[in-house]
mmCIF file of C-alpha atoms in Angstrom:
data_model
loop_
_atom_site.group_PDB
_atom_site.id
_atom_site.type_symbol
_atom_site.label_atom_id
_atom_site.label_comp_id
_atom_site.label_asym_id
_atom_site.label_seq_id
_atom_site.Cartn_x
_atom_site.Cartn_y
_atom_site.Cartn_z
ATOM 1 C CA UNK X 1 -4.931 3.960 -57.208
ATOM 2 C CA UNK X 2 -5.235 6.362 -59.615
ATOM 3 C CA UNK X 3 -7.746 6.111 -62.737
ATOM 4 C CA UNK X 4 -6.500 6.589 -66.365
ATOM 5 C CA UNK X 5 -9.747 4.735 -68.305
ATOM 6 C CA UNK X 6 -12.404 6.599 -70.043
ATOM 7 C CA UNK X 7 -15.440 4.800 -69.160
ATOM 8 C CA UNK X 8 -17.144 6.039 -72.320
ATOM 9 C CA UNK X 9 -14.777 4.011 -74.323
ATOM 10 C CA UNK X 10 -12.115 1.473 -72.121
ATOM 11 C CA UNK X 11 -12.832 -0.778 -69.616
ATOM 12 C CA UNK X 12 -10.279 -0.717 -66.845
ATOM 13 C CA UNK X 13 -8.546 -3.609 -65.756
ATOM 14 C CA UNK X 14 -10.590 -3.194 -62.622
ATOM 15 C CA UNK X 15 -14.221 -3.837 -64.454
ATOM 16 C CA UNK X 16 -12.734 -6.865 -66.365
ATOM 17 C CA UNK X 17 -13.083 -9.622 -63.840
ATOM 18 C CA UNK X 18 -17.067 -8.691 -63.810
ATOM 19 C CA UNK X 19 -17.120 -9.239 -67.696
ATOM 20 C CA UNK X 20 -15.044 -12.295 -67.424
ATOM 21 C CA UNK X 21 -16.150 -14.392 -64.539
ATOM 22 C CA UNK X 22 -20.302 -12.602 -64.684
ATOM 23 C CA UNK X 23 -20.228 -11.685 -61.708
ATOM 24 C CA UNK X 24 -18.216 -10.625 -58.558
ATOM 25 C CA UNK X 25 -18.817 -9.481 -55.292
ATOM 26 C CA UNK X 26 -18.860 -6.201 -56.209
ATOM 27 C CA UNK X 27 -20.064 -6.202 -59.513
ATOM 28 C CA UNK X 28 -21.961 -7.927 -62.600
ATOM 29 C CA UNK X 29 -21.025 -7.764 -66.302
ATOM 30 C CA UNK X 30 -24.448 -5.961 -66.965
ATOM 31 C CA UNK X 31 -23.752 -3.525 -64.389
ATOM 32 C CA UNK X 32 -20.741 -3.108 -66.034
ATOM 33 C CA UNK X 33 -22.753 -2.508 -69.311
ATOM 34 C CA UNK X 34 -24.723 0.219 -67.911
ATOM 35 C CA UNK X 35 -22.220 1.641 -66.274
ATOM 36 C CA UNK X 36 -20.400 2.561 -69.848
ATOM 37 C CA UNK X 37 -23.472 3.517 -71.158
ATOM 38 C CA UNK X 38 -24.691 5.704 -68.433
ATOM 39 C CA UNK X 39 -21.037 6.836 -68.860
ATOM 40 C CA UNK X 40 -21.620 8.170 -72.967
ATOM 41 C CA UNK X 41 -24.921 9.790 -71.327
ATOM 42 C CA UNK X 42 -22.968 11.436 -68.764
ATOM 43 C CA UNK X 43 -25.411 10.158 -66.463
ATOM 44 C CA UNK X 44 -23.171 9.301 -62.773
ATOM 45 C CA UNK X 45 -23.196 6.036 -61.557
ATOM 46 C CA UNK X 46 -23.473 5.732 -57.378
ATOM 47 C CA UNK X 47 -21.372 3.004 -56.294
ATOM 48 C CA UNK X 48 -22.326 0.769 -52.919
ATOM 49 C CA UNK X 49 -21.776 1.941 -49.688
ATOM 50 C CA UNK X 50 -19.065 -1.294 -49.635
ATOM 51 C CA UNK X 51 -17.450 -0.339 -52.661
ATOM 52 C CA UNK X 52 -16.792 2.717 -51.912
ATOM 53 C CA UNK X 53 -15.162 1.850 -48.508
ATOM 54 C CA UNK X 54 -13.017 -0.340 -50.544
ATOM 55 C CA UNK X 55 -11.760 2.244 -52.585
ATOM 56 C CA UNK X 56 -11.193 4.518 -49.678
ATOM 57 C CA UNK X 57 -9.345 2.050 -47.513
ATOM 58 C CA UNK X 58 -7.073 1.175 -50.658
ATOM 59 C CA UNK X 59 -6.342 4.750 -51.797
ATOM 60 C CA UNK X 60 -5.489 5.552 -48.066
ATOM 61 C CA UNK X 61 -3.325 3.066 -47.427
ATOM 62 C CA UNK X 62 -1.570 1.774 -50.707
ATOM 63 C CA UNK X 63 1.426 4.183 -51.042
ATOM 64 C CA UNK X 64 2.733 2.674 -47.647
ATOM 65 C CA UNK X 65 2.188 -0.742 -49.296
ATOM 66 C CA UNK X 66 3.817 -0.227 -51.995
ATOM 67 C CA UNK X 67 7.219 1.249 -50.029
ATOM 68 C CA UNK X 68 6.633 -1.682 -47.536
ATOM 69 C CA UNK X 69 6.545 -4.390 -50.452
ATOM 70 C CA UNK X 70 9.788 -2.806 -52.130
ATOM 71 C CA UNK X 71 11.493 -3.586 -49.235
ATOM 72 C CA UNK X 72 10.129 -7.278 -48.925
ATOM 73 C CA UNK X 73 11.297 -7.535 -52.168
ATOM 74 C CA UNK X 74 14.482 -5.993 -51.917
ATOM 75 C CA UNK X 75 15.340 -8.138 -48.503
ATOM 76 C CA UNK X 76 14.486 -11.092 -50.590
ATOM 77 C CA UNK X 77 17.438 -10.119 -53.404
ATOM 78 C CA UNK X 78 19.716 -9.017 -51.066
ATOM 79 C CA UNK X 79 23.305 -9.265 -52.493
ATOM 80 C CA UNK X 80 21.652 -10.571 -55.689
ATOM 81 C CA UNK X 81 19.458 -7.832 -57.552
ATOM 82 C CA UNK X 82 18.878 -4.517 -56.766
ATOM 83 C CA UNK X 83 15.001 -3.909 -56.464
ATOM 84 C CA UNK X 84 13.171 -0.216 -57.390
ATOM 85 C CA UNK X 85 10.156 0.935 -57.745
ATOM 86 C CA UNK X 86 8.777 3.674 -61.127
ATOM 87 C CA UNK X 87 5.700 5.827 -60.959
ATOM 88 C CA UNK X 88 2.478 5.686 -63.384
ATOM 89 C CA UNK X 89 1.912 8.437 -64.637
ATOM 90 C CA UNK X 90 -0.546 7.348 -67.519
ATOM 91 C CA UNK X 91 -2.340 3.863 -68.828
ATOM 92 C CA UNK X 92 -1.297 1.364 -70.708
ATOM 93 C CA UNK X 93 -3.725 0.816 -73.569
ATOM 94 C CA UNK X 94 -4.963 -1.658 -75.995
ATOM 95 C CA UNK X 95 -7.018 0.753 -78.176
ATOM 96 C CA UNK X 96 -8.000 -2.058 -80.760
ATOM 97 C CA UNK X 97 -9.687 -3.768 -77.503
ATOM 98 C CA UNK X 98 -10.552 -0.764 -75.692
ATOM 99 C CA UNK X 99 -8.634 -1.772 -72.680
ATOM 100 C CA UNK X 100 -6.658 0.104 -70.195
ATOM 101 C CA UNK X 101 -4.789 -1.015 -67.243
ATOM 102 C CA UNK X 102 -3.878 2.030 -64.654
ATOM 103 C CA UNK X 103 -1.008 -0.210 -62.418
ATOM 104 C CA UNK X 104 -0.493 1.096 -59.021
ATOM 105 C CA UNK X 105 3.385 0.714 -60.022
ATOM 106 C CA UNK X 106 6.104 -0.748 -61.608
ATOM 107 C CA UNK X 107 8.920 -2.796 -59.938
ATOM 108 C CA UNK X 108 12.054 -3.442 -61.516
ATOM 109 C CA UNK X 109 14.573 -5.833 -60.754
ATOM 110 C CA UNK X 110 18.406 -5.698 -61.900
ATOM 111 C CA UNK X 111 19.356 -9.774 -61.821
ATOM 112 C CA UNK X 112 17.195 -12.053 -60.553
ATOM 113 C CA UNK X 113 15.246 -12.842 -57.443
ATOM 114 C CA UNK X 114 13.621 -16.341 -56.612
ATOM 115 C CA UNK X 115 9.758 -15.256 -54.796
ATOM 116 C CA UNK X 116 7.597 -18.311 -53.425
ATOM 117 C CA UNK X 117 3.906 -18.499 -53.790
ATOM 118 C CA UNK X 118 2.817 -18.551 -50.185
ATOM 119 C CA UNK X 119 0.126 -20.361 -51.109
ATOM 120 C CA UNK X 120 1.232 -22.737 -53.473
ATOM 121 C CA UNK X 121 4.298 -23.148 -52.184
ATOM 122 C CA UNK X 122 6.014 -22.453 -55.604
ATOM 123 C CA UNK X 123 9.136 -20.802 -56.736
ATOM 124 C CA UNK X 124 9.190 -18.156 -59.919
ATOM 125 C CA UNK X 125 12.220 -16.503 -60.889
ATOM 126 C CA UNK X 126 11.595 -12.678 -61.497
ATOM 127 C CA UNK X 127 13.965 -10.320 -63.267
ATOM 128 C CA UNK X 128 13.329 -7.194 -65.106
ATOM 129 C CA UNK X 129 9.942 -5.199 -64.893
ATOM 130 C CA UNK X 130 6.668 -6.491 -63.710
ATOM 131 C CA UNK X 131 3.636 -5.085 -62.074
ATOM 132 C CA UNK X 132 2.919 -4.386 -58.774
ATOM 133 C CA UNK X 133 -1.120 -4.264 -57.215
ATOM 134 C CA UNK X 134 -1.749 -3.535 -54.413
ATOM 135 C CA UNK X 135 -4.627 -5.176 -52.597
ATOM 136 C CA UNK X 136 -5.841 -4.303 -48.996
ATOM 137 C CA UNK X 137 -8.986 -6.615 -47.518
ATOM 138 C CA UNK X 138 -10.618 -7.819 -44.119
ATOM 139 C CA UNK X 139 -11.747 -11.082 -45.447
ATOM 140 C CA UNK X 140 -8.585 -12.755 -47.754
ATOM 141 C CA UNK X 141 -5.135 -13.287 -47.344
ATOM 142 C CA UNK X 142 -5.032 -14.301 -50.942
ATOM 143 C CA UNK X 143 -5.885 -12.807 -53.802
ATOM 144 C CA UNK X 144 -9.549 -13.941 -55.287
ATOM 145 C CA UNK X 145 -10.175 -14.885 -58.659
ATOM 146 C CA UNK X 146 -10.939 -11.407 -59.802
ATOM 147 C CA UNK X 147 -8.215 -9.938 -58.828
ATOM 148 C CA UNK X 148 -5.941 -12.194 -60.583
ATOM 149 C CA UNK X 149 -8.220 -11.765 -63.654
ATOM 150 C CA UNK X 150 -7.133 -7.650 -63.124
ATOM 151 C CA UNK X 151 -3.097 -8.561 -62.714
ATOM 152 C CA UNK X 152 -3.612 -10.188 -65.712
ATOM 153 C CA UNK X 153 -5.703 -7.556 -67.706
ATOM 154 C CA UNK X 154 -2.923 -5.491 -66.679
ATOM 155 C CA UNK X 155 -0.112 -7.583 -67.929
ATOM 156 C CA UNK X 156 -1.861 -7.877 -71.124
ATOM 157 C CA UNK X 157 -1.915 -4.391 -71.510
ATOM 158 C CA UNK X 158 1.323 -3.232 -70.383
ATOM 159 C CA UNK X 159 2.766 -6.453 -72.350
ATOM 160 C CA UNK X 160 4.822 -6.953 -69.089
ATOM 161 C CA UNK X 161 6.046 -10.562 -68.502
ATOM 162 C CA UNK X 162 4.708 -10.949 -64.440
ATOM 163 C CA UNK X 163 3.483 -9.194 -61.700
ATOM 164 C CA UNK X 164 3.064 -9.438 -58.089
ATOM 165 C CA UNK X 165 -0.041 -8.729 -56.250
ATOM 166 C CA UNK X 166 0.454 -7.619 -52.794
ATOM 167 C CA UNK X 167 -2.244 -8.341 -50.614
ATOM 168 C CA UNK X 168 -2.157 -6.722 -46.769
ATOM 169 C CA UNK X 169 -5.224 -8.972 -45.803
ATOM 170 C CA UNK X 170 -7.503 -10.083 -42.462
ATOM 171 C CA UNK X 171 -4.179 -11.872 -40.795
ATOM 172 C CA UNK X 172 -2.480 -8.056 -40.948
ATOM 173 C CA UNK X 173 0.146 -9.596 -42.316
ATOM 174 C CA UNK X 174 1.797 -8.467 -46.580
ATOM 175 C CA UNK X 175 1.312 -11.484 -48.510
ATOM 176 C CA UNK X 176 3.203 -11.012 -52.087
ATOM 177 C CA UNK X 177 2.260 -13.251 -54.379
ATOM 178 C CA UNK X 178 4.298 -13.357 -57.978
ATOM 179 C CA UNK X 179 2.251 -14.396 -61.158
ATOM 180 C CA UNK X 180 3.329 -15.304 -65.089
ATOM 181 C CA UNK X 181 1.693 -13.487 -67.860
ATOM 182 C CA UNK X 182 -0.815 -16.342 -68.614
ATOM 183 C CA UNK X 183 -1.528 -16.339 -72.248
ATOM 184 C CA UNK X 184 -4.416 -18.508 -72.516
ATOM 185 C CA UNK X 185 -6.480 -16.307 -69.771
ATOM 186 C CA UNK X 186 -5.866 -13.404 -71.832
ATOM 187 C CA UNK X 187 -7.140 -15.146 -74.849
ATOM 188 C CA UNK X 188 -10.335 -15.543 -72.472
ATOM 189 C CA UNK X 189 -10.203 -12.120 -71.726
ATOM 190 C CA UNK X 190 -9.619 -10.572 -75.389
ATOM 191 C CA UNK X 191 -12.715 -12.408 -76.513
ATOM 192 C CA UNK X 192 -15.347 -11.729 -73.145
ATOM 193 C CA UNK X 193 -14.028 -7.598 -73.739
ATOM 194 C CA UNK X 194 -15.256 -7.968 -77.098
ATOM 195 C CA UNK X 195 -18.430 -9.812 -76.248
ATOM 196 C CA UNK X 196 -19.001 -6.909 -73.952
ATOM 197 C CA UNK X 197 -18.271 -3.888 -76.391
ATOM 198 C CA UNK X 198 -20.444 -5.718 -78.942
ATOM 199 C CA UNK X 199 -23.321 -5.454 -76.243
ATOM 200 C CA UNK X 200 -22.814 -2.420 -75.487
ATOM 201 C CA UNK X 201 -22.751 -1.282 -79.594
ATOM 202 C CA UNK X 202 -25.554 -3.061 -79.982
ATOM 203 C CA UNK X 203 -27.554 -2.065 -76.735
ATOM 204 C CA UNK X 204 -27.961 -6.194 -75.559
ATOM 205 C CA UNK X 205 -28.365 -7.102 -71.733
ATOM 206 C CA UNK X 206 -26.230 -9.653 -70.778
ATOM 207 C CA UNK X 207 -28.810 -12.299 -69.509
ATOM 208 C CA UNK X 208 -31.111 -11.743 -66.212
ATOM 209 C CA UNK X 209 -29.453 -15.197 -64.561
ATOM 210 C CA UNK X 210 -26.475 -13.057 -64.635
ATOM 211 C CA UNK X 211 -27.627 -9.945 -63.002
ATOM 212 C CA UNK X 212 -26.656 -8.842 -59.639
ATOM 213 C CA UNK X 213 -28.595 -6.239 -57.596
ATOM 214 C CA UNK X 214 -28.310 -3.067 -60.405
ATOM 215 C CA UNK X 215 -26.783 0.468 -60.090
ATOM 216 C CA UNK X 216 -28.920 3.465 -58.369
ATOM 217 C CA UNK X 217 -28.785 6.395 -61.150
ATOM 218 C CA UNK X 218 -29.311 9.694 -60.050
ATOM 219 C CA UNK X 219 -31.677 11.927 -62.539
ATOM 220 C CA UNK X 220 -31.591 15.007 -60.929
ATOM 221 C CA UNK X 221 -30.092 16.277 -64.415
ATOM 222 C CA UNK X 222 -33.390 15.675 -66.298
ATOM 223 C CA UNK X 223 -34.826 18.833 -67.936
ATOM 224 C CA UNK X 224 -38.209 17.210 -66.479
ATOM 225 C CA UNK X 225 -37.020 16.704 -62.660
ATOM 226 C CA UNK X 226 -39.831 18.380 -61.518
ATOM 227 C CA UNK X 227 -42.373 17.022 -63.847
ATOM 228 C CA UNK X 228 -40.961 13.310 -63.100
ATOM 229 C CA UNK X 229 -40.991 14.049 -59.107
ATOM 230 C CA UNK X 230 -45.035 15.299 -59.299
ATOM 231 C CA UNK X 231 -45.742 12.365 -61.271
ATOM 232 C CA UNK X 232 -43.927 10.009 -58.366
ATOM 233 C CA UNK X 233 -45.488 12.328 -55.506
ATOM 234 C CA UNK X 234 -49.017 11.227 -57.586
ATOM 235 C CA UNK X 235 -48.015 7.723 -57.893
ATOM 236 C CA UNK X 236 -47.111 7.666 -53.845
ATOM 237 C CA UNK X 237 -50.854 9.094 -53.186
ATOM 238 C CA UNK X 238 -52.222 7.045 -55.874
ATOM 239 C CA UNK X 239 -51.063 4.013 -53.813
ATOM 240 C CA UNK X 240 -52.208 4.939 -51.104
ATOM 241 C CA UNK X 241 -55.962 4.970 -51.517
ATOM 242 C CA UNK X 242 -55.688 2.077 -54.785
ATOM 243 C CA UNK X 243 -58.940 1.260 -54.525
ATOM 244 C CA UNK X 244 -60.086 5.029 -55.824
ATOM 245 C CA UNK X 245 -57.302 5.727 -57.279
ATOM 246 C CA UNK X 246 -56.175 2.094 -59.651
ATOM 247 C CA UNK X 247 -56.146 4.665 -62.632
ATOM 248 C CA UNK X 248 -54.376 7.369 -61.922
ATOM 249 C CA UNK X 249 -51.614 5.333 -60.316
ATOM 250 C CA UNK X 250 -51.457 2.891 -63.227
ATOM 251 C CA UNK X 251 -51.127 5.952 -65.528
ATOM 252 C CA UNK X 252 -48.643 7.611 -63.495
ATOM 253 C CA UNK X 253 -46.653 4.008 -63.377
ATOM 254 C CA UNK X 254 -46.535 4.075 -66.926
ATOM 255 C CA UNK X 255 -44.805 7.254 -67.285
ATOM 256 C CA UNK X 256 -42.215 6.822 -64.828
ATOM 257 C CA UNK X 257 -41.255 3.183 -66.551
ATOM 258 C CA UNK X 258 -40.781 5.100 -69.513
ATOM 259 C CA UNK X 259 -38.826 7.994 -67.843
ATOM 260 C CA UNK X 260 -36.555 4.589 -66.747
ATOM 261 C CA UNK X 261 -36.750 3.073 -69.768
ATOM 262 C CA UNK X 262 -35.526 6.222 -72.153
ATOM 263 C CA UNK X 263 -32.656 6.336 -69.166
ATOM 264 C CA UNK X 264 -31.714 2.965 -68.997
ATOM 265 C CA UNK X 265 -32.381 2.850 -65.334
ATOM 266 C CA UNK X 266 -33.699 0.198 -62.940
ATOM 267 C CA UNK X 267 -33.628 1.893 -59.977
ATOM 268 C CA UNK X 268 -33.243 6.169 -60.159
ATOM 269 C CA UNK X 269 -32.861 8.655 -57.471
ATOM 270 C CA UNK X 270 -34.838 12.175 -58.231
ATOM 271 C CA UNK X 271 -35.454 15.008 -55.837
ATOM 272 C CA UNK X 272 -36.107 13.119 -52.777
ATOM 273 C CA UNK X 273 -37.518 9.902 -54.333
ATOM 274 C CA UNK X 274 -36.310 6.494 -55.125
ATOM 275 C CA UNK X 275 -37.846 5.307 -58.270
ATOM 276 C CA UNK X 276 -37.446 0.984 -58.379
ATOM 277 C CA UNK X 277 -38.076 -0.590 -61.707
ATOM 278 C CA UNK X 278 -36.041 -3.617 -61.632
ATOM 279 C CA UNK X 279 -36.253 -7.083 -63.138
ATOM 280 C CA UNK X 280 -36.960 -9.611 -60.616
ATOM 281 C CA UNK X 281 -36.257 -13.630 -61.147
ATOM 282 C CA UNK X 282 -39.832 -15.172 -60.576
ATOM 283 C CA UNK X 283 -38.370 -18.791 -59.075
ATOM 284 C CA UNK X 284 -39.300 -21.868 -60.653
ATOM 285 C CA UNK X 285 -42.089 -24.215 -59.213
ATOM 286 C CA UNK X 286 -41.851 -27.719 -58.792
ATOM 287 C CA UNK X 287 -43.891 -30.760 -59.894
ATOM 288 C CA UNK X 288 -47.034 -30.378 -58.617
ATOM 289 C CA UNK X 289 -50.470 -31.216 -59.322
ATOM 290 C CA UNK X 290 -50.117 -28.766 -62.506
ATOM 291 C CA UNK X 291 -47.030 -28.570 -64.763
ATOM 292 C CA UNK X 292 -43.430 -27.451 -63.676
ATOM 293 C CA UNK X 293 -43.034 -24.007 -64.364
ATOM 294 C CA UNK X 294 -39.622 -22.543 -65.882
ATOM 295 C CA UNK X 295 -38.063 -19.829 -64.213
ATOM 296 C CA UNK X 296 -38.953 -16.089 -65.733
ATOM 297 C CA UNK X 297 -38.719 -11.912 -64.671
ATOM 298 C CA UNK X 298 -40.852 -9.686 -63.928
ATOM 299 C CA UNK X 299 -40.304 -5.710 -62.925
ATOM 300 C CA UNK X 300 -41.649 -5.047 -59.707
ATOM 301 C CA UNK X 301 -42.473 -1.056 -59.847
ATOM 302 C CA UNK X 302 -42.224 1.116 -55.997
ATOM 303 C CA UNK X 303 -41.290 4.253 -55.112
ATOM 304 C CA UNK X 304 -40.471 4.918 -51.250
ATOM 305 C CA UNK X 305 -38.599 8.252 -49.980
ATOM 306 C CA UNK X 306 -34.505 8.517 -49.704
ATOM 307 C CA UNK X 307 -33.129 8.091 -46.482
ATOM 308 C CA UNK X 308 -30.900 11.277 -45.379
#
């Protein structure tokens, strides 16, 4: 699973089905955003607890999937194609789009080899080169959405004509399942990649109703640190006795919003604090005795200690 994007200025096939679809179960397209602009900052993004134990169960165990779905495929063209499998040793780019696909490998077939969908049911005839992701889960035996969206980010940048995904899901069993380049999804996705560079150019959120829960930024870098974790320790006291102390702690709220705000953050780790800024969907009221409200955000501002 190695990585060959530069977040500062590619998106990797991986962070396309975010931009495409809004959102997906482990990401959002404005997460996606921030993450390339916290990138040009060189500010590091922390990922989820779940997403990283994604990442760590795939780069663990893909190698073996990839040998073990050679010889699927090679048992399947027995006596008709010979089957191999190349390397990646770099990206394949779209620089015009800034897209790049890093495939976990490529599979080439000498004649021809006739794969069902096991979910479909349908036959595709596969010859030549095509790419091969791997995909390991504990809740599919089929590839989602998103990842087809990423086969076929990948295909569009590697201008290869199919590719299998090979999915080693909750049943334990290797599903492979064989896909066409499909040229009207990557029309989709040529014109959602530059929707999102255009945002990014021209620093626009995509929309709250598309938000998922945002990234936690760590600003231990800050030149200020220390100045931004007394004003936090003053907000925490402030809070604590409100009643005496509704200045101060409105003051010291002000500054740390605008610490977020010059960082682009929503919710920021710092010394041993958790600064929360983020934008929160006030829900929309029904028909009452007063007028039907429409739906709006709000930042709701705390700061609470990191767990160890």
């Amino acid at each position: 699973m190695a990585k060959f994007s530069d977040d500062t200025k590619e998106l990797g096939a991986s962070r396309v089905p975010a931009i495409v679809l809004g959102q997906t179960k482990f990401s959002t397209n404005e997460r996606e955003r921030q993450k390339t602009i916290h990138a040009r900052q060189n500010i590091p993004t922390i990922e989820s607890d779940f997403a990283q134990d994604a990442k760590e169960r795939g780069n663990y165990l893909e190698e073996a999937i990839i040998v073990w779905s050679i010889d699927k495929l090679a048992k399947i063209g027995e006596g008709v194609a010979d089957v191999r499998v190349h390397d990646v040793t770099d990206g394949h780019r779209l620089p015009d789009l800034g897209l790049c696909a890093s495939l976990d490998a490529i599979v080439q077939i000498d004649g021809e080899i006739t794969m069902q969908d096991p979910q479909t049911k349908g036959h595709m005839v596969l010859t030549g080169m095509g790419a091969l992701e791997i995909k390991t889960t504990n809740t599919d035996d089929f590839p989602r959405p998103d990842q087809v969206i990423q086969l076929q980010t990948q295909l569009l940048c590697s201008g290869l004509k199919w590719g299998i995904i090979a999915i080693f899901g909750k049943s334990q069993r290797l599903n492979l399942v064989p896909y066409k380049a499909d040229q009207e999804l990557h029309a989709i996705i040529m014109e959602k990649v530059a929707e999102f560079w255009q945002k990014v150019d021209m620093n626009e959120p995509y929309p709250p109703l598309d938000n998922g829960k945002p990234y936690t930024i760590n600003l231990d870098h800050l030149k200020t640190k220390n100045e931004v974790i007394r004003i936090a320790m003053d907000w925490a006291k402030a809070d604590a006795e409100v009643r005496e102390w509704t200045t101060t702690r409105q003051e010291c709220q002000e500054a740390l919003e605008l610490v977020m705000e010059q960082n682009d953050a929503e919710i920021a780790e710092i010394g041993e604090y958790k600064i929360l800024n983020p934008i929160v969907k006030r829900k929309a009221q029904p028909e009452k005795l007063v007028p039907a409200k429409d739906a709006s955000w709000y930042r709701k501002f705390k700061i609470e200690k990191k767990e160890n």
